[in-house]
Amino acid sequence: MALLQVLHYPDPRLRNPAQPVAQVDDEVRRLVDDMFETMYEAPGIGLAATQVNVPKRIVVIDLSNDRTEPYCFINPKIVAREGEEETEEGCLSVPGIYDTVRRSRWVHVEALDRDGKAFTLKIDDLLAVCIQHEIDHLDGKLFVDYLSEVKRGRIRKKMEKLRRKIL
Ligand code: NI
């Protein structure tokens, strides 16, 4: 397995829309494993392939404290949603920034698992928020897009300053 580099906002590659995975093969499984490793190392609770510069519709999530609830969603699709909920969100691509986003309270997701098997899942609370956040990534969208332009401008400046410090 290997650690992958996570792109940081406002990197334009985070805006690339991801393409569906045609076949879940060993290459895809290797990517999934690397994404899990990268997410755990960060540490984070969710990661989309877009964030590691792979434009494929793949998401990994684990909300547990001890890495015991790994979820892999390949070609995830929200087929139903209900309710509303406001949650404070963060993102590995926007490090150090947290803000409140309004999303659906529960969602019904269809996807393929790591073996390419189709499954559907009805989820709520943090897992529902997380999958909505990650599917946004696959569509080139970030949680800061839900914030005001003023706030987003401030975050952008902060991220650019941070990047200059690192380089
Ligand atoms: Ni994110």
PDB file of N, CA and C in Angstrom, residues 35-90:
ATOM      1  N   MET A  35      -6.328   4.585  -0.672  1.00  0.00           N
ATOM      2  CA  MET A  35      -7.165   5.686  -0.175  1.00  0.00           C
ATOM      3  C   MET A  35      -7.477   5.492   1.299  1.00  0.00           C
ATOM      4  N   PHE A  36      -7.778   4.245   1.700  1.00  0.00           N
ATOM      5  CA  PHE A  36      -8.020   3.982   3.124  1.00  0.00           C
ATOM      6  C   PHE A  36      -6.785   4.340   3.944  1.00  0.00           C
ATOM      7  N   GLU A  37      -5.616   3.893   3.471  1.00  0.00           N
ATOM      8  CA  GLU A  37      -4.384   4.139   4.207  1.00  0.00           C
ATOM      9  C   GLU A  37      -4.126   5.647   4.346  1.00  0.00           C
ATOM     10  N   THR A  38      -4.342   6.369   3.247  1.00  0.00           N
ATOM     11  CA  THR A  38      -4.133   7.819   3.231  1.00  0.00           C
ATOM     12  C   THR A  38      -5.101   8.518   4.184  1.00  0.00           C
ATOM     13  N   MET A  39      -6.370   8.075   4.173  1.00  0.00           N
ATOM     14  CA  MET A  39      -7.381   8.675   5.047  1.00  0.00           C
ATOM     15  C   MET A  39      -7.057   8.416   6.518  1.00  0.00           C
ATOM     16  N   TYR A  40      -6.672   7.181   6.846  1.00  0.00           N
ATOM     17  CA  TYR A  40      -6.355   6.839   8.237  1.00  0.00           C
ATOM     18  C   TYR A  40      -5.131   7.604   8.720  1.00  0.00           C
ATOM     19  N   GLU A  41      -4.153   7.763   7.834  1.00  0.00           N
ATOM     20  CA  GLU A  41      -2.906   8.422   8.199  1.00  0.00           C
ATOM     21  C   GLU A  41      -3.141   9.910   8.486  1.00  0.00           C
ATOM     22  N   ALA A  42      -4.110  10.506   7.787  1.00  0.00           N
ATOM     23  CA  ALA A  42      -4.284  11.979   7.827  1.00  0.00           C
ATOM     24  C   ALA A  42      -4.412  12.579   9.247  1.00  0.00           C
ATOM     25  N   PRO A  43      -5.280  12.160  10.164  1.00  0.00           N
ATOM     26  CA  PRO A  43      -6.373  11.213   9.989  1.00  0.00           C
ATOM     27  C   PRO A  43      -7.643  11.931   9.561  1.00  0.00           C
ATOM     28  N   GLY A  44      -8.477  11.190   8.800  1.00  0.00           N
ATOM     29  CA  GLY A  44      -9.754  11.739   8.369  1.00  0.00           C
ATOM     30  C   GLY A  44     -10.824  10.670   8.435  1.00  0.00           C
ATOM     31  N   ILE A  45     -12.079  11.062   8.173  1.00  0.00           N
ATOM     32  CA  ILE A  45     -13.184  10.094   8.235  1.00  0.00           C
ATOM     33  C   ILE A  45     -13.741   9.784   6.851  1.00  0.00           C
ATOM     34  N   GLY A  46     -13.288  10.512   5.823  1.00  0.00           N
ATOM     35  CA  GLY A  46     -13.771  10.253   4.473  1.00  0.00           C
ATOM     36  C   GLY A  46     -12.787  10.795   3.449  1.00  0.00           C
ATOM     37  N   LEU A  47     -12.739  10.136   2.297  1.00  0.00           N
ATOM     38  CA  LEU A  47     -11.843  10.592   1.230  1.00  0.00           C
ATOM     39  C   LEU A  47     -12.439  10.188  -0.113  1.00  0.00           C
ATOM     40  N   ALA A  48     -12.413  11.112  -1.054  1.00  0.00           N
ATOM     41  CA  ALA A  48     -12.879  10.834  -2.411  1.00  0.00           C
ATOM     42  C   ALA A  48     -11.667  10.781  -3.332  1.00  0.00           C
ATOM     43  N   ALA A  49     -11.736   9.939  -4.377  1.00  0.00           N
ATOM     44  CA  ALA A  49     -10.597   9.762  -5.284  1.00  0.00           C
ATOM     45  C   ALA A  49     -10.159  11.089  -5.907  1.00  0.00           C
ATOM     46  N   THR A  50     -11.129  11.983  -6.137  1.00  0.00           N
ATOM     47  CA  THR A  50     -10.822  13.314  -6.677  1.00  0.00           C
ATOM     48  C   THR A  50      -9.744  14.017  -5.843  1.00  0.00           C
ATOM     49  N   GLN A  51      -9.797  13.811  -4.523  1.00  0.00           N
ATOM     50  CA  GLN A  51      -8.863  14.492  -3.621  1.00  0.00           C
ATOM     51  C   GLN A  51      -7.421  13.992  -3.759  1.00  0.00           C
ATOM     52  N   VAL A  52      -7.257  12.789  -4.320  1.00  0.00           N
ATOM     53  CA  VAL A  52      -5.903  12.277  -4.553  1.00  0.00           C
ATOM     54  C   VAL A  52      -5.608  12.284  -6.065  1.00  0.00           C
ATOM     55  N   ASN A  53      -6.311  13.186  -6.764  1.00  0.00           N
ATOM     56  CA  ASN A  53      -6.077  13.439  -8.180  1.00  0.00           C
ATOM     57  C   ASN A  53      -6.339  12.230  -9.068  1.00  0.00           C
ATOM     58  N   VAL A  54      -7.302  11.405  -8.703  1.00  0.00           N
ATOM     59  CA  VAL A  54      -7.738  10.302  -9.563  1.00  0.00           C
ATOM     60  C   VAL A  54      -9.208  10.567  -9.898  1.00  0.00           C
ATOM     61  N   PRO A  55      -9.511  10.921 -11.157  1.00  0.00           N
ATOM     62  CA  PRO A  55     -10.886  11.301 -11.492  1.00  0.00           C
ATOM     63  C   PRO A  55     -11.808  10.096 -11.695  1.00  0.00           C
ATOM     64  N   LYS A  56     -11.937   9.271 -10.652  1.00  0.00           N
ATOM     65  CA  LYS A  56     -12.830   8.114 -10.692  1.00  0.00           C
ATOM     66  C   LYS A  56     -13.814   8.210  -9.536  1.00  0.00           C
ATOM     67  N   ARG A  57     -15.018   7.648  -9.755  1.00  0.00           N
ATOM     68  CA  ARG A  57     -16.059   7.802  -8.734  1.00  0.00           C
ATOM     69  C   ARG A  57     -15.895   6.746  -7.631  1.00  0.00           C
ATOM     70  N   ILE A  58     -14.965   7.040  -6.723  1.00  0.00           N
ATOM     71  CA  ILE A  58     -14.661   6.142  -5.604  1.00  0.00           C
ATOM     72  C   ILE A  58     -14.580   6.965  -4.319  1.00  0.00           C
ATOM     73  N   VAL A  59     -15.224   6.443  -3.256  1.00  0.00           N
ATOM     74  CA  VAL A  59     -15.236   7.110  -1.954  1.00  0.00           C
ATOM     75  C   VAL A  59     -14.930   6.087  -0.867  1.00  0.00           C
ATOM     76  N   VAL A  60     -14.111   6.465   0.104  1.00  0.00           N
ATOM     77  CA  VAL A  60     -13.936   5.621   1.284  1.00  0.00           C
ATOM     78  C   VAL A  60     -14.312   6.438   2.525  1.00  0.00           C
ATOM     79  N   ILE A  61     -14.905   5.743   3.495  1.00  0.00           N
ATOM     80  CA  ILE A  61     -15.357   6.387   4.738  1.00  0.00           C
ATOM     81  C   ILE A  61     -15.127   5.417   5.897  1.00  0.00           C
ATOM     82  N   ASP A  62     -14.694   5.942   7.035  1.00  0.00           N
ATOM     83  CA  ASP A  62     -14.701   5.163   8.278  1.00  0.00           C
ATOM     84  C   ASP A  62     -14.877   6.139   9.433  1.00  0.00           C
ATOM     85  N   LEU A  63     -16.015   6.058  10.100  1.00  0.00           N
ATOM     86  CA  LEU A  63     -16.323   6.994  11.179  1.00  0.00           C
ATOM     87  C   LEU A  63     -15.857   6.482  12.537  1.00  0.00           C
ATOM     88  N   SER A  64     -15.400   5.239  12.591  1.00  0.00           N
ATOM     89  CA  SER A  64     -15.028   4.649  13.890  1.00  0.00           C
ATOM     90  C   SER A  64     -13.703   5.230  14.381  1.00  0.00           C
ATOM     91  N   ASN A  65     -13.447   5.045  15.675  1.00  0.00           N
ATOM     92  CA  ASN A  65     -12.179   5.518  16.239  1.00  0.00           C
ATOM     93  C   ASN A  65     -11.068   4.502  16.047  1.00  0.00           C
ATOM     94  N   ASP A  66     -11.462   3.250  15.766  1.00  0.00           N
ATOM     95  CA  ASP A  66     -10.461   2.185  15.735  1.00  0.00           C
ATOM     96  C   ASP A  66     -10.404   1.475  14.369  1.00  0.00           C
ATOM     97  N   ARG A  67     -10.817   2.186  13.322  1.00  0.00           N
ATOM     98  CA  ARG A  67     -10.673   1.687  11.942  1.00  0.00           C
ATOM     99  C   ARG A  67     -11.398   0.363  11.712  1.00  0.00           C
ATOM    100  N   THR A  68     -12.559   0.218  12.331  1.00  0.00           N
ATOM    101  CA  THR A  68     -13.279  -1.056  12.246  1.00  0.00           C
ATOM    102  C   THR A  68     -14.536  -0.983  11.389  1.00  0.00           C
ATOM    103  N   GLU A  69     -14.844   0.226  10.844  1.00  0.00           N
ATOM    104  CA  GLU A  69     -16.058   0.348  10.041  1.00  0.00           C
ATOM    105  C   GLU A  69     -15.763   0.944   8.668  1.00  0.00           C
ATOM    106  N   PRO A  70     -14.891   0.273   7.904  1.00  0.00           N
ATOM    107  CA  PRO A  70     -14.555   0.813   6.586  1.00  0.00           C
ATOM    108  C   PRO A  70     -15.704   0.647   5.591  1.00  0.00           C
ATOM    109  N   TYR A  71     -16.064   1.739   4.949  1.00  0.00           N
ATOM    110  CA  TYR A  71     -17.080   1.713   3.884  1.00  0.00           C
ATOM    111  C   TYR A  71     -16.401   2.124   2.588  1.00  0.00           C
ATOM    112  N   CYS A  72     -16.623   1.326   1.553  1.00  0.00           N
ATOM    113  CA  CYS A  72     -16.119   1.688   0.230  1.00  0.00           C
ATOM    114  C   CYS A  72     -17.316   1.831  -0.706  1.00  0.00           C
ATOM    115  N   PHE A  73     -17.431   2.972  -1.331  1.00  0.00           N
ATOM    116  CA  PHE A  73     -18.527   3.221  -2.281  1.00  0.00           C
ATOM    117  C   PHE A  73     -17.920   3.470  -3.659  1.00  0.00           C
ATOM    118  N   ILE A  74     -18.219   2.599  -4.610  1.00  0.00           N
ATOM    119  CA  ILE A  74     -17.778   2.810  -5.985  1.00  0.00           C
ATOM    120  C   ILE A  74     -19.006   3.163  -6.818  1.00  0.00           C
ATOM    121  N   ASN A  75     -18.888   4.220  -7.616  1.00  0.00           N
ATOM    122  CA  ASN A  75     -20.022   4.768  -8.386  1.00  0.00           C
ATOM    123  C   ASN A  75     -21.245   5.037  -7.494  1.00  0.00           C
ATOM    124  N   PRO A  76     -21.055   5.710  -6.358  1.00  0.00           N
ATOM    125  CA  PRO A  76     -22.191   5.944  -5.462  1.00  0.00           C
ATOM    126  C   PRO A  76     -23.215   6.903  -6.070  1.00  0.00           C
ATOM    127  N   LYS A  77     -24.476   6.608  -5.809  1.00  0.00           N
ATOM    128  CA  LYS A  77     -25.564   7.434  -6.314  1.00  0.00           C
ATOM    129  C   LYS A  77     -26.597   7.604  -5.204  1.00  0.00           C
ATOM    130  N   ILE A  78     -27.009   8.822  -4.941  1.00  0.00           N
ATOM    131  CA  ILE A  78     -28.078   9.047  -3.962  1.00  0.00           C
ATOM    132  C   ILE A  78     -29.403   8.937  -4.702  1.00  0.00           C
ATOM    133  N   VAL A  79     -30.211   7.936  -4.310  1.00  0.00           N
ATOM    134  CA  VAL A  79     -31.457   7.690  -5.034  1.00  0.00           C
ATOM    135  C   VAL A  79     -32.670   8.260  -4.300  1.00  0.00           C
ATOM    136  N   ALA A  80     -32.500   8.580  -3.017  1.00  0.00           N
ATOM    137  CA  ALA A  80     -33.570   9.226  -2.270  1.00  0.00           C
ATOM    138  C   ALA A  80     -32.949   9.983  -1.107  1.00  0.00           C
ATOM    139  N   ARG A  81     -33.616  11.047  -0.707  1.00  0.00           N
ATOM    140  CA  ARG A  81     -33.131  11.821   0.439  1.00  0.00           C
ATOM    141  C   ARG A  81     -34.301  12.438   1.161  1.00  0.00           C
ATOM    142  N   GLU A  82     -34.094  12.716   2.446  1.00  0.00           N
ATOM    143  CA  GLU A  82     -35.181  13.297   3.222  1.00  0.00           C
ATOM    144  C   GLU A  82     -34.641  14.115   4.385  1.00  0.00           C
ATOM    145  N   GLY A  83     -35.400  15.111   4.774  1.00  0.00           N
ATOM    146  CA  GLY A  83     -35.061  15.891   5.957  1.00  0.00           C
ATOM    147  C   GLY A  83     -33.903  16.841   5.734  1.00  0.00           C
ATOM    148  N   GLU A  84     -33.585  17.567   6.797  1.00  0.00           N
ATOM    149  CA  GLU A  84     -32.486  18.524   6.738  1.00  0.00           C
ATOM    150  C   GLU A  84     -31.721  18.488   8.041  1.00  0.00           C
ATOM    151  N   GLU A  85     -30.428  18.753   7.939  1.00  0.00           N
ATOM    152  CA  GLU A  85     -29.598  18.723   9.127  1.00  0.00           C
ATOM    153  C   GLU A  85     -28.429  19.668   8.910  1.00  0.00           C
ATOM    154  N   GLU A  86     -28.028  20.367   9.981  1.00  0.00           N
ATOM    155  CA  GLU A  86     -26.851  21.228   9.879  1.00  0.00           C
ATOM    156  C   GLU A  86     -25.733  20.622  10.695  1.00  0.00           C
ATOM    157  N   THR A  87     -24.577  20.453  10.058  1.00  0.00           N
ATOM    158  CA  THR A  87     -23.449  19.830  10.737  1.00  0.00           C
ATOM    159  C   THR A  87     -22.194  20.643  10.471  1.00  0.00           C
ATOM    160  N   GLU A  88     -21.309  20.667  11.455  1.00  0.00           N
ATOM    161  CA  GLU A  88     -20.019  21.317  11.240  1.00  0.00           C
ATOM    162  C   GLU A  88     -19.136  20.349  10.469  1.00  0.00           C
ATOM    163  N   GLU A  89     -18.650  20.791   9.315  1.00  0.00           N
ATOM    164  CA  GLU A  89     -17.842  19.919   8.458  1.00  0.00           C
ATOM    165  C   GLU A  89     -16.418  20.428   8.325  1.00  0.00           C
ATOM    166  N   GLY A  90     -15.539  19.500   8.056  1.00  0.00           N
ATOM    167  CA  GLY A  90     -14.162  19.814   7.715  1.00  0.00           C
ATOM    168  C   GLY A  90     -13.806  18.992   6.497  1.00  0.00           C
TER     169      GLY A  90
END
